[in-house]
Short mmCIF file of C-alpha atoms in Angstrom, two decimals:
data_model
loop_
_atom_site.label_atom_id
_atom_site.label_comp_id
_atom_site.label_asym_id
_atom_site.label_seq_id
_atom_site.Cartn_x
_atom_site.Cartn_y
_atom_site.Cartn_z
CA MET A 1 -36.68 -20.17 22.71
CA GLN A 2 -37.16 -17.30 25.04
CA GLN A 3 -33.84 -17.96 26.58
CA LEU A 4 -32.17 -18.10 23.31
CA PHE A 5 -33.61 -14.70 22.47
CA TYR A 6 -32.45 -13.41 25.78
CA LEU A 7 -28.93 -14.74 25.22
CA LEU A 8 -28.88 -13.21 21.75
CA LYS A 9 -29.97 -9.90 23.28
CA LYS A 10 -27.49 -10.08 25.94
CA PHE A 11 -24.58 -10.79 23.60
CA LYS A 12 -25.78 -8.79 20.61
CA TYR A 13 -22.80 -6.43 20.62
CA LEU A 14 -20.39 -9.26 20.91
CA LEU A 15 -22.07 -10.99 18.01
CA LEU A 16 -22.06 -7.84 15.92
CA PHE A 17 -18.38 -7.48 16.69
CA ILE A 18 -17.57 -11.07 15.69
CA PHE A 19 -19.51 -10.78 12.48
CA LEU A 20 -17.83 -7.48 11.41
CA GLU A 21 -14.40 -8.82 12.52
CA ILE A 22 -14.93 -11.87 10.25
CA ILE A 23 -15.72 -9.72 7.19
CA ALA A 24 -12.71 -7.56 7.93
CA LEU A 25 -10.52 -10.61 8.05
CA ILE A 26 -12.10 -12.01 4.80
CA PHE A 27 -11.23 -8.73 3.04
CA THR A 28 -7.70 -9.02 4.46
CA PHE A 29 -6.95 -12.47 3.31
CA GLN A 30 -8.80 -12.11 -0.01
CA TYR A 31 -6.46 -9.27 -0.75
CA HIS A 32 -3.36 -11.32 -0.58
CA ASN A 33 -4.79 -13.31 -3.46
CA TYR A 34 -3.87 -11.58 -6.71
CA HIS A 35 -6.84 -9.88 -8.37
CA GLN A 36 -9.33 -11.37 -5.86
CA SER A 37 -10.39 -8.20 -4.07
CA LYS A 38 -13.58 -6.78 -5.61
CA PHE A 39 -14.01 -3.30 -4.18
CA ILE A 40 -11.53 -2.66 -1.41
CA ASN A 41 -9.03 -0.89 -3.68
CA SER A 42 -8.21 2.70 -4.59
CA ALA A 43 -9.00 2.34 -8.32
CA ASN A 44 -12.71 3.40 -7.88
CA PHE A 45 -13.74 6.84 -8.94
CA ILE A 46 -14.13 8.29 -5.55
CA THR A 47 -10.63 7.54 -4.11
CA GLY A 48 -9.08 7.89 -7.51
CA GLY A 49 -10.68 11.30 -7.94
CA ILE A 50 -9.64 12.50 -4.59
CA TYR A 51 -6.05 11.24 -5.14
CA LYS A 52 -6.06 13.02 -8.42
CA LYS A 53 -7.16 16.31 -6.93
CA ALA A 54 -4.47 16.03 -4.22
CA ASN A 55 -1.91 15.24 -6.79
CA THR A 56 -2.50 18.36 -8.85
CA VAL A 57 -1.15 20.25 -5.92
CA SER A 58 1.70 18.03 -4.82
CA GLU A 59 3.08 17.53 -8.29
CA TYR A 60 4.45 20.99 -8.34
CA PHE A 61 6.93 20.06 -5.60
CA PHE A 62 8.46 17.35 -7.84
CA LEU A 63 8.75 19.30 -11.12
CA LYS A 64 12.46 19.71 -10.76
CA THR A 65 13.21 15.95 -10.34
CA GLU A 66 10.70 15.19 -13.08
CA ASN A 67 12.33 17.63 -15.45
CA HIS A 68 15.68 16.19 -14.70
CA ARG A 69 14.46 12.66 -15.45
CA LEU A 70 13.01 13.75 -18.62
CA ALA A 71 16.17 15.46 -19.78
CA GLU A 72 18.22 12.34 -18.92
CA GLU A 73 15.88 10.09 -20.91
CA ASN A 74 16.08 12.53 -23.87
CA ILE A 75 19.86 12.34 -23.84
CA LYS A 76 19.65 8.56 -23.64
CA LEU A 77 17.23 8.32 -26.55
CA LYS A 78 19.33 10.75 -28.67
CA ASN A 79 22.42 8.68 -28.11
CA LEU A 80 20.44 5.68 -29.17
CA LEU A 81 19.38 7.40 -32.41
CA ASN A 82 23.03 8.34 -33.06
CA ILE A 83 24.08 4.70 -32.74
CA LYS A 84 21.54 3.66 -35.21
CA GLY A 85 22.63 6.42 -37.57
CA ILE A 86 19.42 8.26 -37.72
CA ASP A 87 19.69 11.90 -38.22
CA TYR A 88 17.34 13.57 -35.78
CA SER A 89 18.32 17.13 -36.46
CA ASN A 90 16.44 16.95 -39.83
CA PRO A 91 12.83 17.44 -39.22
CA THR A 92 11.72 16.11 -42.46
CA TYR A 93 13.55 12.81 -42.11
CA ILE A 94 11.31 9.85 -42.76
CA TYR A 95 12.16 6.54 -41.42
CA LYS A 96 11.26 3.85 -43.95
CA ASP A 97 9.20 1.19 -42.44
CA SER A 98 9.68 -2.39 -43.73
CA VAL A 99 6.53 -4.31 -44.77
CA GLU A 100 7.29 -7.16 -42.35
CA TYR A 101 7.54 -4.72 -39.51
CA PHE A 102 5.20 -5.68 -36.67
CA GLN A 103 5.00 -3.67 -33.46
CA GLN A 104 5.24 -5.89 -30.43
CA TYR A 105 5.16 -3.32 -27.62
CA GLU A 106 3.13 -0.14 -27.21
CA TYR A 107 3.99 2.31 -24.58
CA SER A 108 1.57 4.79 -23.01
CA ILE A 109 1.94 7.33 -20.28
CA ALA A 110 0.21 7.77 -16.84
CA LYS A 111 0.82 9.80 -13.68
CA VAL A 112 1.22 8.17 -10.35
CA ILE A 113 -1.35 9.86 -8.11
CA ASN A 114 -0.73 7.74 -4.97
CA ASN A 115 2.52 6.20 -4.04
CA ASN A 116 3.28 3.74 -1.19
CA TYR A 117 6.45 2.17 -0.16
CA SER A 118 6.40 2.00 3.66
CA SER A 119 4.23 -1.04 4.20
CA LYS A 120 4.95 -4.65 3.31
CA ASN A 121 2.40 -4.90 0.43
CA ASN A 122 2.63 -1.78 -1.49
CA TYR A 123 0.24 -0.55 -4.20
CA LEU A 124 0.19 2.56 -6.39
CA THR A 125 -2.66 4.31 -8.09
CA ILE A 126 -2.47 5.95 -11.53
CA ASP A 127 -4.68 8.40 -13.25
CA LYS A 128 -5.38 6.12 -16.40
CA GLY A 129 -7.91 3.39 -16.67
CA ALA A 130 -9.91 1.05 -18.85
CA LEU A 131 -10.97 4.07 -21.01
CA HIS A 132 -7.33 4.71 -21.88
CA GLY A 133 -6.69 1.11 -22.95
CA ILE A 134 -5.22 -0.01 -19.57
CA SER A 135 -6.02 -3.60 -18.62
CA GLU A 136 -4.89 -6.03 -15.84
CA ASP A 137 -1.31 -7.49 -16.02
CA LEU A 138 0.29 -4.77 -18.13
CA GLY A 139 3.89 -3.82 -17.20
CA VAL A 140 4.76 -0.45 -15.67
CA ILE A 141 8.15 1.15 -15.93
CA ASN A 142 9.74 4.63 -15.85
CA SER A 143 12.79 5.99 -17.47
CA SER A 144 15.19 4.51 -14.86
CA GLY A 145 13.53 1.07 -14.20
CA VAL A 146 10.81 -1.23 -13.47
CA VAL A 147 7.86 -0.03 -11.23
CA GLY A 148 5.30 -2.99 -11.19
CA VAL A 149 2.33 -4.55 -12.80
CA ILE A 150 -1.24 -3.27 -13.28
CA ASN A 151 -3.39 -4.93 -10.61
CA LYS A 152 -7.01 -3.54 -10.69
CA VAL A 153 -8.54 -1.27 -13.34
CA SER A 154 -11.60 0.96 -13.14
CA LYS A 155 -12.95 3.29 -15.81
CA ASN A 156 -10.46 6.12 -15.14
CA TYR A 157 -8.08 4.82 -12.62
CA ALA A 158 -5.93 1.68 -12.00
CA THR A 159 -3.79 0.40 -9.22
CA ILE A 160 -0.27 -1.00 -9.61
CA PHE A 161 1.11 -4.02 -7.90
CA SER A 162 4.38 -2.51 -6.96
CA ILE A 163 7.74 -4.47 -7.10
CA LEU A 164 7.90 -3.44 -3.42
CA ASN A 165 5.25 -5.99 -2.48
CA SER A 166 5.86 -9.22 -0.61
CA GLY A 167 3.95 -11.09 -3.37
CA SER A 168 5.90 -9.62 -6.16
CA LYS A 169 7.92 -12.04 -8.27
CA MET A 170 9.76 -10.87 -11.35
CA ASN A 171 11.82 -12.81 -13.75
CA VAL A 172 15.19 -11.10 -14.09
CA ARG A 173 18.66 -11.81 -15.50
CA LEU A 174 22.28 -10.72 -15.40
CA LYS A 175 23.18 -8.29 -18.10
CA LYS A 176 26.57 -9.89 -18.80
CA ASN A 177 25.39 -13.49 -19.19
CA ASP A 178 22.12 -15.34 -19.53
CA HIS A 179 21.48 -16.68 -16.04
CA PHE A 180 18.04 -16.09 -14.79
CA GLY A 181 16.58 -15.53 -11.36
CA THR A 182 13.51 -14.26 -9.47
CA MET A 183 13.35 -10.80 -7.86
CA VAL A 184 11.38 -10.56 -4.76
CA TRP A 185 11.28 -7.94 -1.87
CA ASP A 186 11.81 -8.61 1.86
CA GLY A 187 9.73 -5.60 2.89
CA LYS A 188 12.52 -3.70 4.59
CA ASN A 189 14.35 -1.10 2.39
CA PRO A 190 12.49 0.49 -0.55
CA ASN A 191 15.70 0.79 -2.39
CA ILE A 192 16.88 -2.77 -2.12
CA THR A 193 15.38 -5.85 -3.53
CA GLN A 194 16.44 -9.49 -3.41
CA ILE A 195 17.13 -12.19 -6.10
CA VAL A 196 16.40 -15.74 -5.28
CA ASP A 197 17.02 -19.00 -7.06
CA LEU A 198 19.89 -17.75 -9.17
CA PRO A 199 21.92 -20.91 -10.01
CA ARG A 200 25.31 -21.34 -8.43
CA GLN A 201 27.05 -21.57 -11.78
CA ALA A 202 26.32 -17.90 -12.42
CA LEU A 203 29.34 -15.93 -11.59
CA LEU A 204 28.41 -12.79 -9.80
CA LYS A 205 30.25 -9.76 -8.75
CA VAL A 206 29.16 -6.85 -6.63
CA GLY A 207 28.22 -4.21 -9.25
CA ASP A 208 26.85 -6.47 -11.87
CA THR A 209 23.77 -4.98 -13.57
CA ILE A 210 20.41 -6.80 -13.39
CA ILE A 211 17.87 -6.44 -16.20
CA THR A 212 14.48 -7.89 -16.93
CA GLY A 213 14.54 -11.43 -18.15
CA GLY A 214 11.82 -11.34 -20.82
CA LYS A 215 10.55 -14.88 -19.78
CA SER A 216 7.27 -13.42 -18.81
CA ALA A 217 4.97 -11.88 -21.46
CA ILE A 218 4.64 -8.66 -19.35
CA PHE A 219 8.04 -6.93 -19.67
CA PRO A 220 10.22 -6.85 -22.69
CA GLU A 221 13.70 -8.15 -22.12
CA GLY A 222 16.48 -5.71 -21.09
CA ILE A 223 14.94 -3.02 -19.05
CA ASN A 224 17.28 -1.84 -16.38
CA ILE A 225 16.48 -2.80 -12.79
CA GLY A 226 19.50 -2.23 -10.60
CA ILE A 227 23.06 -3.39 -9.57
CA ILE A 228 24.07 -6.05 -7.23
CA GLU A 229 25.20 -4.55 -3.94
CA GLU A 230 25.69 -7.48 -1.58
CA ILE A 231 26.31 -11.26 -2.17
CA GLU A 232 26.33 -13.84 0.53
CA LEU A 233 27.48 -17.34 -0.12
CA LYS A 234 26.49 -20.30 2.06
CA ASN A 235 27.08 -23.98 1.48
CA ASN A 236 27.95 -23.33 -2.08
CA TYR A 237 24.81 -21.54 -2.99
CA TYR A 238 23.77 -17.90 -2.96
CA SER A 239 21.82 -17.29 0.25
CA LYS A 240 21.28 -13.55 -0.28
CA ILE A 241 21.77 -11.38 -3.28
CA ASN A 242 20.76 -7.72 -2.69
CA VAL A 243 20.11 -5.52 -5.63
CA LYS A 244 20.08 -1.70 -5.37
CA LEU A 245 17.36 -0.32 -7.66
CA PHE A 246 18.13 2.32 -10.26
CA ASN A 247 14.66 3.51 -9.78
CA ASP A 248 13.80 5.79 -6.78
CA MET A 249 10.58 4.07 -5.70
CA THR A 250 9.88 6.74 -3.18
CA SER A 251 9.62 9.45 -5.73
CA LEU A 252 7.44 8.46 -8.83
CA GLY A 253 6.02 10.86 -11.23
CA HIS A 254 5.03 9.79 -14.72
CA VAL A 255 5.31 6.15 -15.61
CA GLN A 256 5.04 4.26 -18.92
CA ILE A 257 2.73 1.33 -19.45
CA ILE A 258 3.80 -1.44 -21.70
CA LYS A 259 1.29 -3.35 -23.80
CA ASN A 260 2.45 -6.48 -25.37
CA PHE A 261 0.49 -7.34 -28.55
CA ARG A 262 1.83 -10.78 -28.78
CA LYS A 263 1.02 -11.74 -25.25
CA GLU A 264 -2.14 -13.79 -26.04
CA GLU A 265 -0.49 -15.53 -28.82
CA ARG A 266 2.33 -16.50 -26.55
CA GLN A 267 0.14 -17.54 -23.68
CA LEU A 268 -2.09 -19.74 -25.96
CA LEU A 269 0.99 -21.42 -27.28
CA GLU A 270 2.35 -22.05 -23.85
CA LEU A 271 -0.93 -23.33 -22.62
CA SER A 272 -1.30 -25.80 -25.57
CA VAL A 273 2.16 -27.10 -24.84
CA ASN A 274 1.34 -27.47 -21.16
CA ASN A 275 -1.79 -29.29 -21.99
CA GLU A 276 -0.18 -32.04 -24.10
CA MET B 1 -26.99 16.32 21.29
CA ASN B 2 -27.31 17.24 17.62
CA ASN B 3 -24.12 19.28 17.87
CA LEU B 4 -22.36 16.32 19.19
CA ALA B 5 -23.45 14.15 16.29
CA LEU B 6 -22.26 16.90 13.88
CA ASN B 7 -18.95 17.07 15.62
CA ASN B 8 -18.55 13.38 15.39
CA PHE B 9 -19.44 13.51 11.69
CA ILE B 10 -16.86 16.19 10.95
CA ARG B 11 -14.29 14.40 13.00
CA PHE B 12 -14.92 11.18 11.14
CA PHE B 13 -14.25 12.56 7.62
CA GLY B 14 -11.67 15.13 8.79
CA LEU B 15 -9.50 12.35 10.36
CA ILE B 16 -9.78 10.19 7.20
CA LEU B 17 -8.60 13.04 4.96
CA LEU B 18 -5.87 13.99 7.47
CA GLN B 19 -4.74 10.31 7.64
CA VAL B 20 -4.70 9.84 3.87
CA PHE B 21 -3.23 13.10 2.61
CA VAL B 22 -0.88 14.18 5.42
CA LEU B 23 0.01 11.29 7.74
CA ASN B 24 0.31 8.46 5.19
CA GLN B 25 2.80 10.79 3.31
CA VAL B 26 5.17 11.31 6.26
CA ASN B 27 7.21 8.14 5.93
CA LEU B 28 9.61 9.12 8.68
CA PHE B 29 12.82 6.98 8.68
CA GLY B 30 11.27 5.36 5.44
CA PHE B 31 8.40 3.60 7.15
CA VAL B 32 6.75 5.46 10.11
CA ASN B 33 3.28 6.71 9.28
CA PRO B 34 1.40 7.65 12.35
CA MET B 35 -2.12 6.38 12.30
CA VAL B 36 -3.96 9.13 14.08
CA TYR B 37 -7.35 8.38 12.63
CA ILE B 38 -8.00 6.16 15.59
CA LEU B 39 -8.50 9.22 17.59
CA TRP B 40 -12.14 9.04 16.37
CA VAL B 41 -12.50 5.81 18.39
CA VAL B 42 -10.82 7.22 21.41
CA LEU B 43 -12.98 10.39 21.42
CA TYR B 44 -16.34 8.90 20.49
CA PRO B 45 -18.93 9.79 23.28
CA ILE B 46 -19.77 6.87 25.52
CA LYS B 47 -23.26 5.50 25.26
CA LYS B 48 -25.00 2.48 26.39
CA GLU B 49 -25.98 1.62 22.84
CA GLN B 50 -22.96 0.37 21.15
CA GLY B 51 -24.16 -0.94 17.80
CA THR B 52 -23.69 2.25 15.79
CA PHE B 53 -20.31 2.84 17.39
CA LEU B 54 -19.05 -0.64 16.39
CA LEU B 55 -20.54 -0.23 12.79
CA LEU B 56 -19.01 3.17 12.26
CA SER B 57 -15.55 2.05 13.52
CA PHE B 58 -15.67 -0.76 11.03
CA LEU B 59 -16.61 1.74 8.24
CA LEU B 60 -13.77 4.04 9.32
CA GLY B 61 -11.40 1.31 8.98
CA ILE B 62 -12.64 0.21 5.59
CA PHE B 63 -12.45 3.80 4.14
CA ILE B 64 -8.85 3.89 5.23
CA ASP B 65 -8.31 0.41 3.74
CA ILE B 66 -9.83 1.46 0.46
CA PHE B 67 -7.42 4.46 0.28
CA MET B 68 -4.37 2.46 1.36
CA ASN B 69 -5.08 -0.82 -0.63
CA SER B 70 -4.68 -2.88 2.54
CA GLY B 71 -7.66 -5.17 2.23
CA GLY B 72 -9.40 -5.25 5.56
CA ILE B 73 -6.44 -4.78 8.04
CA ASN B 74 -7.47 -1.28 9.31
CA ALA B 75 -11.10 -2.31 9.67
CA ALA B 76 -10.12 -5.35 11.76
CA ALA B 77 -7.85 -3.41 13.99
CA THR B 78 -10.08 -0.45 14.38
CA LEU B 79 -13.21 -2.54 15.20
CA PHE B 80 -11.25 -4.50 17.73
CA ILE B 81 -10.17 -1.47 19.76
CA ALA B 82 -13.73 -0.04 19.45
CA PHE B 83 -15.00 -3.22 21.03
CA ILE B 84 -12.39 -3.40 23.77
CA ARG B 85 -12.59 0.44 24.55
CA MET B 86 -15.36 0.15 27.25
CA PRO B 87 -13.75 -2.59 29.36
CA ILE B 88 -10.51 -0.74 29.19
CA LEU B 89 -12.07 2.54 30.37
CA LYS B 90 -13.80 0.74 33.26
CA MET B 91 -10.50 -0.84 34.27
CA ILE B 92 -8.55 2.44 34.14
CA LEU B 93 -11.14 4.62 35.97
CA GLY B 94 -11.91 1.96 38.40
CA LYS B 95 -15.68 2.57 38.54
CA SER B 96 -18.22 -0.02 37.36
CA ASP B 97 -20.65 2.48 36.34
CA PHE B 98 -19.64 6.11 35.71
CA ASP B 99 -21.32 9.03 34.29
CA PHE B 100 -21.85 8.16 30.67
CA VAL B 101 -23.11 11.46 29.19
CA SER B 102 -20.60 13.84 30.67
CA PHE B 103 -17.52 11.66 29.93
CA ASN B 104 -14.71 14.10 28.76
CA LEU B 105 -11.08 13.02 28.15
CA ARG B 106 -9.86 16.34 29.47
CA ALA B 107 -11.84 15.90 32.68
CA ILE B 108 -9.98 12.75 33.84
CA ALA B 109 -6.49 12.68 35.17
CA PHE B 110 -3.73 13.06 32.63
CA ASN B 111 -1.84 9.87 33.39
CA LYS B 112 -5.14 7.90 33.17
CA ALA B 113 -5.98 9.55 29.85
CA PHE B 114 -2.44 8.85 28.63
CA PHE B 115 -2.69 5.30 29.48
CA TYR B 116 -6.02 4.89 27.86
CA ILE B 117 -4.82 6.43 24.61
CA SER B 118 -1.52 4.54 24.61
CA PHE B 119 -3.09 1.21 25.27
CA LEU B 120 -5.61 1.44 22.40
CA THR B 121 -2.90 2.69 20.10
CA PHE B 122 -0.47 -0.11 20.86
CA LEU B 123 -3.10 -2.75 20.46
CA HIS B 124 -4.37 -1.25 17.20
CA HIS B 125 -0.87 -0.99 15.76
CA PHE B 126 0.12 -4.41 16.83
CA ILE B 127 -2.85 -5.87 15.08
CA ILE B 128 -2.15 -3.80 11.95
CA PHE B 129 1.42 -4.98 11.61
CA GLY B 130 0.68 -8.45 12.81
CA LEU B 131 -1.88 -8.95 10.04
CA GLU B 132 0.39 -7.15 7.61
CA TYR B 133 3.35 -9.46 8.07
CA PHE B 134 1.42 -12.45 9.40
CA SER B 135 4.40 -14.53 10.25
CA PHE B 136 6.18 -15.40 13.51
CA SER B 137 9.54 -15.25 11.86
CA GLU B 138 9.04 -11.44 11.42
CA PHE B 139 8.03 -10.88 15.00
CA THR B 140 10.90 -8.38 15.61
CA SER B 141 9.76 -6.32 12.57
CA ILE B 142 6.31 -6.36 13.81
CA ILE B 143 7.27 -5.25 17.39
CA SER B 144 9.70 -2.58 16.32
CA LYS B 145 7.31 -1.12 13.69
CA THR B 146 4.46 -1.19 16.28
CA LEU B 147 6.55 0.55 18.98
CA LEU B 148 8.03 3.18 16.66
CA THR B 149 4.72 4.11 14.97
CA SER B 150 2.89 4.02 18.34
CA ILE B 151 5.19 6.73 19.83
CA PHE B 152 4.47 9.08 16.96
CA THR B 153 0.69 8.33 16.94
CA ILE B 154 0.42 8.98 20.69
CA LEU B 155 2.48 12.15 20.40
CA ILE B 156 0.37 13.57 17.66
CA SER B 157 -2.96 12.44 19.23
CA ILE B 158 -2.29 14.01 22.53
CA ILE B 159 -1.13 17.27 20.94
CA GLY B 160 -4.30 17.19 18.77
CA ILE B 161 -6.55 16.67 21.88
CA LEU B 162 -4.81 19.43 23.83
CA LEU B 163 -5.19 21.86 20.86
CA PHE B 164 -8.69 21.07 19.68
CA SER B 165 -10.73 20.27 22.78
CA LYS B 166 -12.12 22.48 25.46
CA LYS B 167 -11.07 21.86 29.00
CA LYS B 168 -13.87 21.43 31.38
#
């Protein structure tokens, strides 16, 4: 017994080291599991608060790009109004809502206070949380494209699982026809993502537009993602399809969060089908 | 002694803030973010008692992990170099028992200090990127990222030490 104590005393630092190292590795591998990590994330009030403070300074440097982005989006929306024949110049114009109208998506705004794109698994932090109606698994976009999906939520902050993450899988499709694929990221270039399992029958050209597929309940169909930049064919299947994102993930200001009101209904239905 | 502890305390939080708000935003060539926060481990005074040192190194890594949303990668790597620091120093300085209290990085020869910093940095960065990619097929990415990031970390570390420490 005494020898055991002697040994424990002799190797106490080694034991402490091994103990702490195991904890660190548990945290590491837990984080790879979506939504598993309990407290090692930047959505808590301390890191979120610090990031927000720092962001109030740094956002001034990006006002120009942010303004430009807003102006572009305004033009796009005005053109859309014109196509629909709505006269936006008349301030008293009232759009008559039909009784059957049922809103499916609600958009809300948030600001990115911490952006990452240099590592293999990137997460972002935004300044809105559970108090502002944010919950897990909501889609996040900005005016030019998709950003990611809400990962963890605290009272005032939330983290986003970026599309620039090795675990990211997104349902996408070609704009010109209805072929679906999955978008992933290989961890190399923050402007380029990859599409896998697109069937061979899908005819592709460099320059084709990729949009969200709408197969998942997170994103509505038809949000712009990017254009095909490089196609590689091997043994009659697509071995590599690179997509250049419309969105500049290295410079994100305000983002929009999409809430799908019919998500639960849809998931319940799909679940009941699977159980049969 | 009290002064030393205070210095350490300031360095601990100073390096975390420097890492999170300055160095993590560098993104040189799109992906190089020097990880200078390990300077805290390099500069920690040498004591016989190592428990607090290991514990604080682990905490330093965890703080960085929370900010970076990286699980426990930084904690694992920082703890490892903290543990391996003593044997490395003994190996480099070639003495089995040197003067613990008066150890000063500026007091030893530059090439030895340089080797000490470089070795710990390479090791730390290799663990970080190894755990981040965690696959043999990406070995080239791991090595190239380790080397490139290490160069900048070492450069900034040495400049920092030369600027902020007193020569004895």
